Coordinates of C-alpha atoms and ligand atoms in Angstrom, one line a residue:
M26 CA -21.9 13.5 37.4
F27 CA -24.8 14.4 35.1
P28 CA -24.7 16.3 31.9
A29 CA -26.9 19.4 31.3
S30 CA -30.2 18.6 29.6
F31 CA -30.2 18.2 25.8
D32 CA -32.4 17.2 22.9
Y33 CA -31.7 13.8 21.4
K34 CA -32.2 12.9 17.7
A35 CA -31.5 9.6 16.0
P36 CA -31.7 10.3 12.2
A37 CA -32.0 7.3 9.9
S38 CA -30.1 8.8 6.9
L39 CA -27.1 11.0 6.3
S40 CA -29.2 13.8 4.7
E41 CA -31.5 13.8 7.8
A42 CA -28.4 14.0 10.0
L43 CA -26.9 16.9 8.1
T44 CA -30.2 18.7 8.1
L45 CA -30.5 18.3 11.9
L46 CA -26.9 19.4 12.3
G47 CA -27.5 22.5 10.3
Q48 CA -30.7 23.5 12.2
S49 CA -28.9 24.4 15.4
D50 CA -25.7 26.3 16.2
D51 CA -25.3 24.1 19.2
A52 CA -25.8 20.6 17.9
K53 CA -23.2 17.9 18.1
A54 CA -22.8 14.5 16.4
L55 CA -22.8 11.5 18.8
A56 CA -20.8 8.4 17.7
G57 CA -19.6 6.0 20.3
G58 CA -19.8 8.7 23.0
Q59 CA -16.5 7.6 24.6
S60 CA -15.1 11.1 24.5
L61 CA -18.2 13.3 24.1
L62 CA -20.2 11.9 27.0
P63 CA -17.4 12.2 29.6
L64 CA -16.9 15.8 28.5
M65 CA -20.7 16.4 28.9
K66 CA -20.7 14.8 32.3
L67 CA -17.9 17.1 33.4
R68 CA -19.9 20.0 31.9
L69 CA -16.9 20.8 29.6
A70 CA -19.3 20.4 26.7
S71 CA -23.1 21.2 26.9
P72 CA -24.5 20.8 23.4
A73 CA -28.2 21.7 23.1
T74 CA -28.9 18.7 20.7
L75 CA -27.1 15.4 20.3
I76 CA -27.5 13.9 16.8
D77 CA -26.8 10.2 17.3
L78 CA -25.3 8.7 14.1
R79 CA -25.9 5.0 15.1
N80 CA -28.7 4.5 12.5
V81 CA -27.1 6.3 9.6
P82 CA -26.3 3.5 7.1
E83 CA -24.0 5.7 4.9
L84 CA -21.5 6.0 7.7
K85 CA -21.1 2.2 8.2
G86 CA -19.1 -0.5 6.5
I87 CA -15.6 -1.6 5.6
R88 CA -14.5 -2.1 1.9
G89 CA -11.4 -2.3 -0.3
D90 CA -10.5 0.5 -2.6
G91 CA -7.7 -0.4 -5.0
G92 CA -4.6 0.0 -2.9
G93 CA -6.5 1.1 0.2
V94 CA -9.1 0.3 2.7
I95 CA -12.2 2.4 3.4
L96 CA -13.6 2.5 6.9
G97 CA -17.0 4.1 7.5
A98 CA -16.9 6.7 10.3
M99 CA -19.2 4.6 12.5
T100 CA -17.0 1.5 12.3
T101 CA -16.1 0.6 15.9
Y102 CA -12.6 -0.3 17.0
F103 CA -13.7 -3.9 17.4
Q104 CA -15.2 -4.1 14.0
A105 CA -12.0 -2.7 12.4
V106 CA -9.8 -5.1 14.4
D107 CA -12.0 -8.1 13.5
S108 CA -12.1 -7.3 9.8
P109 CA -10.1 -9.8 7.6
L110 CA -9.7 -7.0 5.0
V111 CA -8.2 -4.6 7.6
Q112 CA -6.0 -7.4 9.0
Q113 CA -4.6 -8.2 5.6
K114 CA -4.3 -4.7 4.0
T115 CA -3.6 -2.5 7.0
P116 CA -2.3 -4.6 10.0
L117 CA -1.0 -1.4 11.6
I118 CA -4.6 -0.4 12.3
V119 CA -5.2 -3.7 14.1
Q120 CA -2.0 -3.5 16.1
A121 CA -2.7 0.0 17.3
L122 CA -6.4 -0.3 18.0
R123 CA -5.9 -3.4 20.1
Q124 CA -4.1 -1.1 22.5
V125 CA -6.9 1.5 22.8
G126 CA -8.4 1.9 26.3
D127 CA -10.3 -1.2 27.4
P128 CA -12.8 -3.6 25.8
Q129 CA -15.7 -1.3 26.6
V130 CA -14.1 1.6 24.9
R131 CA -13.2 -0.5 21.9
A132 CA -16.7 -1.9 21.6
R133 CA -18.3 1.6 21.5
G134 CA -15.6 4.0 20.2
T135 CA -15.5 4.6 16.5
I136 CA -13.0 5.4 13.8
G137 CA -14.8 8.6 12.9
G138 CA -15.2 9.7 16.5
S139 CA -11.6 9.2 17.3
L140 CA -10.4 11.2 14.3
A141 CA -13.0 14.0 14.6
H142 CA -12.2 14.4 18.3
A143 CA -8.5 14.8 17.6
D144 CA -7.5 14.0 21.2
P145 CA -3.7 14.8 21.5
A146 CA -3.3 11.4 23.1
G147 CA -5.5 9.4 20.7
D148 CA -3.9 6.4 19.0
L149 CA -5.6 6.4 15.6
P150 CA -4.4 9.9 14.5
A151 CA -0.8 8.6 14.4
V152 CA -1.9 5.6 12.4
A153 CA -3.9 7.7 10.0
L154 CA -0.8 9.9 9.4
A155 CA 1.5 6.9 8.8
L156 CA -1.1 5.4 6.4
N157 CA -1.7 8.6 4.4
G158 CA -5.3 8.7 5.5
R159 CA -7.8 10.6 3.4
M160 CA -10.9 11.9 5.2
H161 CA -14.2 12.1 3.2
V162 CA -16.3 14.8 4.6
I163 CA -19.9 15.7 3.8
G164 CA -21.7 18.9 4.6
P165 CA -24.4 21.3 3.3
K166 CA -22.1 22.6 0.6
G167 CA -21.3 19.1 -0.7
E168 CA -18.5 16.6 -0.3
R169 CA -14.8 17.1 0.0
D170 CA -11.6 15.1 0.8
I171 CA -9.1 16.3 3.3
G172 CA -5.6 14.7 3.5
V173 CA -4.7 13.7 7.0
R174 CA -1.8 16.1 7.2
D175 CA -4.3 19.0 6.8
F176 CA -7.0 17.4 9.0
F177 CA -5.4 17.8 12.5
V178 CA -5.2 21.5 13.1
D179 CA -4.7 21.9 16.8
M180 CA -5.5 20.2 20.1
L181 CA -9.1 18.8 19.8
T182 CA -9.5 20.8 16.6
T183 CA -9.7 19.5 13.0
A184 CA -10.4 21.0 9.6
L185 CA -14.1 19.8 9.9
E186 CA -16.6 22.6 9.8
P187 CA -19.3 22.5 12.6
D188 CA -22.0 21.5 10.0
E189 CA -19.9 18.8 8.4
L190 CA -19.7 15.1 9.1
L191 CA -16.8 12.8 8.6
A192 CA -18.3 10.1 6.4
W193 CA -15.4 7.7 5.8
V194 CA -11.7 7.4 5.9
R195 CA -9.4 5.8 3.3
F196 CA -6.2 4.3 4.6
E197 CA -3.4 3.3 2.2
A198 CA -2.7 -0.5 2.2
T199 CA 0.7 -1.8 3.2
D200 CA 0.4 -5.3 2.0
T201 CA 3.0 -4.5 -0.7
P202 CA 6.4 -6.3 -1.0
H203 CA 9.2 -5.4 1.4
T204 CA 6.8 -3.3 3.5
G205 CA 6.4 -3.5 7.3
T206 CA 4.5 -1.5 9.9
A207 CA 4.5 -1.2 13.6
Y208 CA 2.9 0.8 16.5
A209 CA 4.9 1.5 19.7
K210 CA 3.1 3.0 22.6
H211 CA 3.7 4.1 26.2
R212 CA 0.3 3.7 27.8
H213 CA -0.9 6.0 30.5
P214 CA -1.3 3.6 33.4
A215 CA -4.8 4.8 34.4
S216 CA -6.6 5.6 31.1
G217 CA -4.6 3.6 28.6
Y218 CA -4.3 6.7 26.4
A219 CA -1.0 7.2 24.6
V220 CA 1.5 9.2 26.7
V221 CA 3.4 8.9 23.4
G222 CA 2.5 6.6 20.5
V223 CA 4.4 6.1 17.3
A224 CA 3.1 4.5 14.1
A225 CA 5.7 3.6 11.4
V226 CA 5.6 2.3 7.9
V227 CA 8.9 1.2 6.3
M228 CA 9.6 0.1 2.8
L229 CA 13.0 -1.4 2.0
D230 CA 14.8 -2.4 -1.1
D231 CA 16.7 -5.7 -1.5
A232 CA 19.9 -4.1 -0.3
G233 CA 18.4 -2.8 2.9
N234 CA 18.0 0.8 1.9
C235 CA 15.0 2.7 3.1
V236 CA 12.8 3.4 0.1
E237 CA 10.2 5.2 2.1
A238 CA 9.5 5.7 5.9
R239 CA 6.4 7.3 7.2
V240 CA 6.1 8.1 10.9
G241 CA 3.1 9.4 12.8
V242 CA 3.6 10.6 16.4
T243 CA 0.8 11.1 18.9
G244 CA 0.7 12.2 22.6
A245 CA 3.9 14.3 22.4
G246 CA 2.4 17.6 21.2
G247 CA -1.0 19.3 20.9
H248 CA -2.0 17.1 17.9
A249 CA -0.6 14.1 16.1
I250 CA 2.1 14.9 13.5
R251 CA 4.2 13.3 10.8
A252 CA 7.8 13.2 12.0
T253 CA 9.2 14.6 8.8
G254 CA 12.7 15.0 10.2
V255 CA 12.9 11.3 10.9
E256 CA 11.6 10.4 7.4
Q257 CA 14.0 12.7 5.6
A258 CA 17.0 11.3 7.5
L259 CA 16.0 7.8 6.5
N260 CA 14.6 8.0 3.0
G261 CA 17.1 6.8 0.4
Q262 CA 19.6 5.8 3.1
P263 CA 20.8 2.4 4.4
F264 CA 18.1 1.6 7.0
A265 CA 20.2 -0.2 9.7
A266 CA 23.0 2.3 9.8
N267 CA 20.7 5.3 10.0
V268 CA 17.7 4.4 12.1
E269 CA 19.3 5.5 15.4
A270 CA 20.3 8.9 14.2
A271 CA 17.1 9.4 12.3
S272 CA 15.0 8.6 15.4
A273 CA 16.7 11.4 17.3
H274 CA 14.6 13.8 15.1
A275 CA 11.2 12.4 16.4
A276 CA 10.4 15.5 18.5
D277 CA 11.8 18.1 16.2
G278 CA 9.6 21.2 16.0
L279 CA 7.1 19.9 18.5
D280 CA 5.8 22.1 21.3
L281 CA 6.0 19.2 23.8
L282 CA 3.1 18.7 26.3
S283 CA 3.8 18.5 30.0
D284 CA 1.6 17.2 32.7
A285 CA 1.6 15.6 36.2
Y286 CA 2.5 12.2 34.6
A287 CA 5.1 13.1 32.0
S288 CA 7.2 16.2 31.6
A289 CA 8.0 17.7 28.2
D290 CA 11.5 16.3 28.4
Y291 CA 10.2 12.8 29.2
R292 CA 7.7 13.0 26.3
G293 CA 10.6 14.0 23.9
H294 CA 12.6 11.1 25.2
L295 CA 9.7 8.7 24.7
A296 CA 9.1 10.0 21.2
R297 CA 12.7 9.2 20.2
V298 CA 12.8 5.8 21.9
L299 CA 9.4 4.7 20.6
T300 CA 10.2 5.9 17.1
R301 CA 13.3 3.8 17.0
R302 CA 11.4 0.8 18.3
A303 CA 8.5 1.2 15.8
L304 CA 10.9 1.7 12.9
N305 CA 13.0 -1.4 13.8
E306 CA 9.9 -3.6 14.2
A307 CA 8.5 -2.3 10.9
A308 CA 11.8 -2.9 9.2
Q309 CA 12.0 -6.5 10.6
K310 CA 8.6 -7.2 9.2
A311 CA 9.6 -5.6 5.8
R312 CA 12.5 -8.0 5.6
G313 CA 10.0 -10.9 6.0
Ligands
LIG4 C1 -11.7 5.1 29.8 C2 -11.3 5.6 28.4 C3 -10.0 5.2 27.9 C4 -9.7 5.6 26.6 N1 -8.5 5.2 26.1 C5 -8.1 5.5 24.9 C6 -6.9 5.1 24.3 O1 -6.1 4.4 25.0 N2 -6.6 5.5 23.1 C7 -7.4 6.3 22.3 O2 -7.1 6.6 21.2 N3 -8.6 6.7 22.8 C8 -9.0 6.3 24.1 N4 -10.2 6.7 24.5 C9 -11.1 7.6 23.7 C10 -11.9 6.7 22.7 O3 -11.0 6.3 21.7 C11 -13.0 7.5 22.0 O4 -13.9 6.5 21.6 C12 -12.7 8.3 20.8 O5 -11.8 9.2 21.1 C13 -14.0 9.0 20.3 O6 -14.8 8.1 19.5 P1 -16.4 8.0 19.8 O7 -16.9 7.2 18.7 O8 -16.6 7.5 21.1 O9 -16.8 9.5 19.6 P2 -17.8 10.5 20.4 O10 -17.3 10.6 21.8 O11 -19.2 10.1 20.2 O12 -17.5 11.9 19.7 C14 -16.2 12.5 19.8 C15 -16.3 13.8 19.0 O13 -16.3 13.6 17.6 C16 -17.4 14.1 17.0 N5 -17.9 13.2 16.0 C17 -18.1 11.8 16.1 N6 -18.3 11.2 15.0 C18 -18.3 12.2 14.0 C19 -18.4 12.2 12.6 N7 -18.7 11.1 11.9 N8 -18.3 13.4 12.0 C20 -18.0 14.6 12.7 N9 -17.8 14.6 14.0 C21 -18.0 13.4 14.7 C22 -18.5 14.3 18.1 O14 -19.4 15.4 17.8 C23 -17.5 14.7 19.3 O15 -17.2 16.0 19.2 C24 -10.6 6.3 25.8 C25 -11.8 6.7 26.3 C26 -12.2 6.3 27.6 C27 -13.5 6.7 28.1

């Protein structure tokens, strides 16, 4: 299948990219192309202009930031997974991104593209939620930060304006004492996407009480969410005695997706089971 014809621009700076984006009502940023190009080939998207971000230096790079790690939007999955800083500060990113698609997708797909696309079955959105991600966005009116919980608005819809670009994302580090993280996923057998995926961060005290649990769930509903019912049932409570009952809240309030592969009931079941698995694995790492 072939996409409709389009103009192609490859700006060499962020300001040039933003100018080009603002010049057309029908321009789209191109990152790794792993979601946008299939949509164009299916004619589900037909932008008049593609603005390729590959040469924009301001969107690249990985760096530490106090208690966090900043990943430029154009960081590929492979670059994130291979980064010693990411491995040390946010091993959850590494564990989850190793499970994305296949090597070709991980070589081309980017952090910014994954989050801006907001696929309901994408892995990184759940991780960003569990790591209290902060999106740094730049547009014609200036720069702003969007907390991850306000970023995912609906299926394939974020708080980004059409003339804005996601520049970088800050993830909270988890290399703190008594803290563990884990990602549990049920892969779609054909695409590798998350039928359901659960990212968990667990902090315990010396007595085994849960100081803080953060749980991001993807694949179950129209967009990734924080499982606040699970978190509230665990925070301040003995972890081991409460993890099973807390996990039962994983699909609370979700309008569960249903398709030929997985019914809504099955997705709800997966959300509960994978939440328990992710929490237990994270707690095991937190105990050291
Ligand atoms: C066979 C296959 C299997 C896959 N399996 C998985 C999987 O298991 N798990 C998973 O999570 N994903 C999977 N994916 C999707 C993959 O992760 C995509 O790479 C990702 O969703 C989009 O990233 P990208 O860099 O390719 O973005 P693109 O496709 O280039 O862009 C996606 C969207 O984001 C916008 N965009 C990109 N960058 C920016 C920016 N900086 N600012 C604003 N908007 C921007 C684009 O305009 C476009 O609308 C799979 C894809 C394929 C083809």
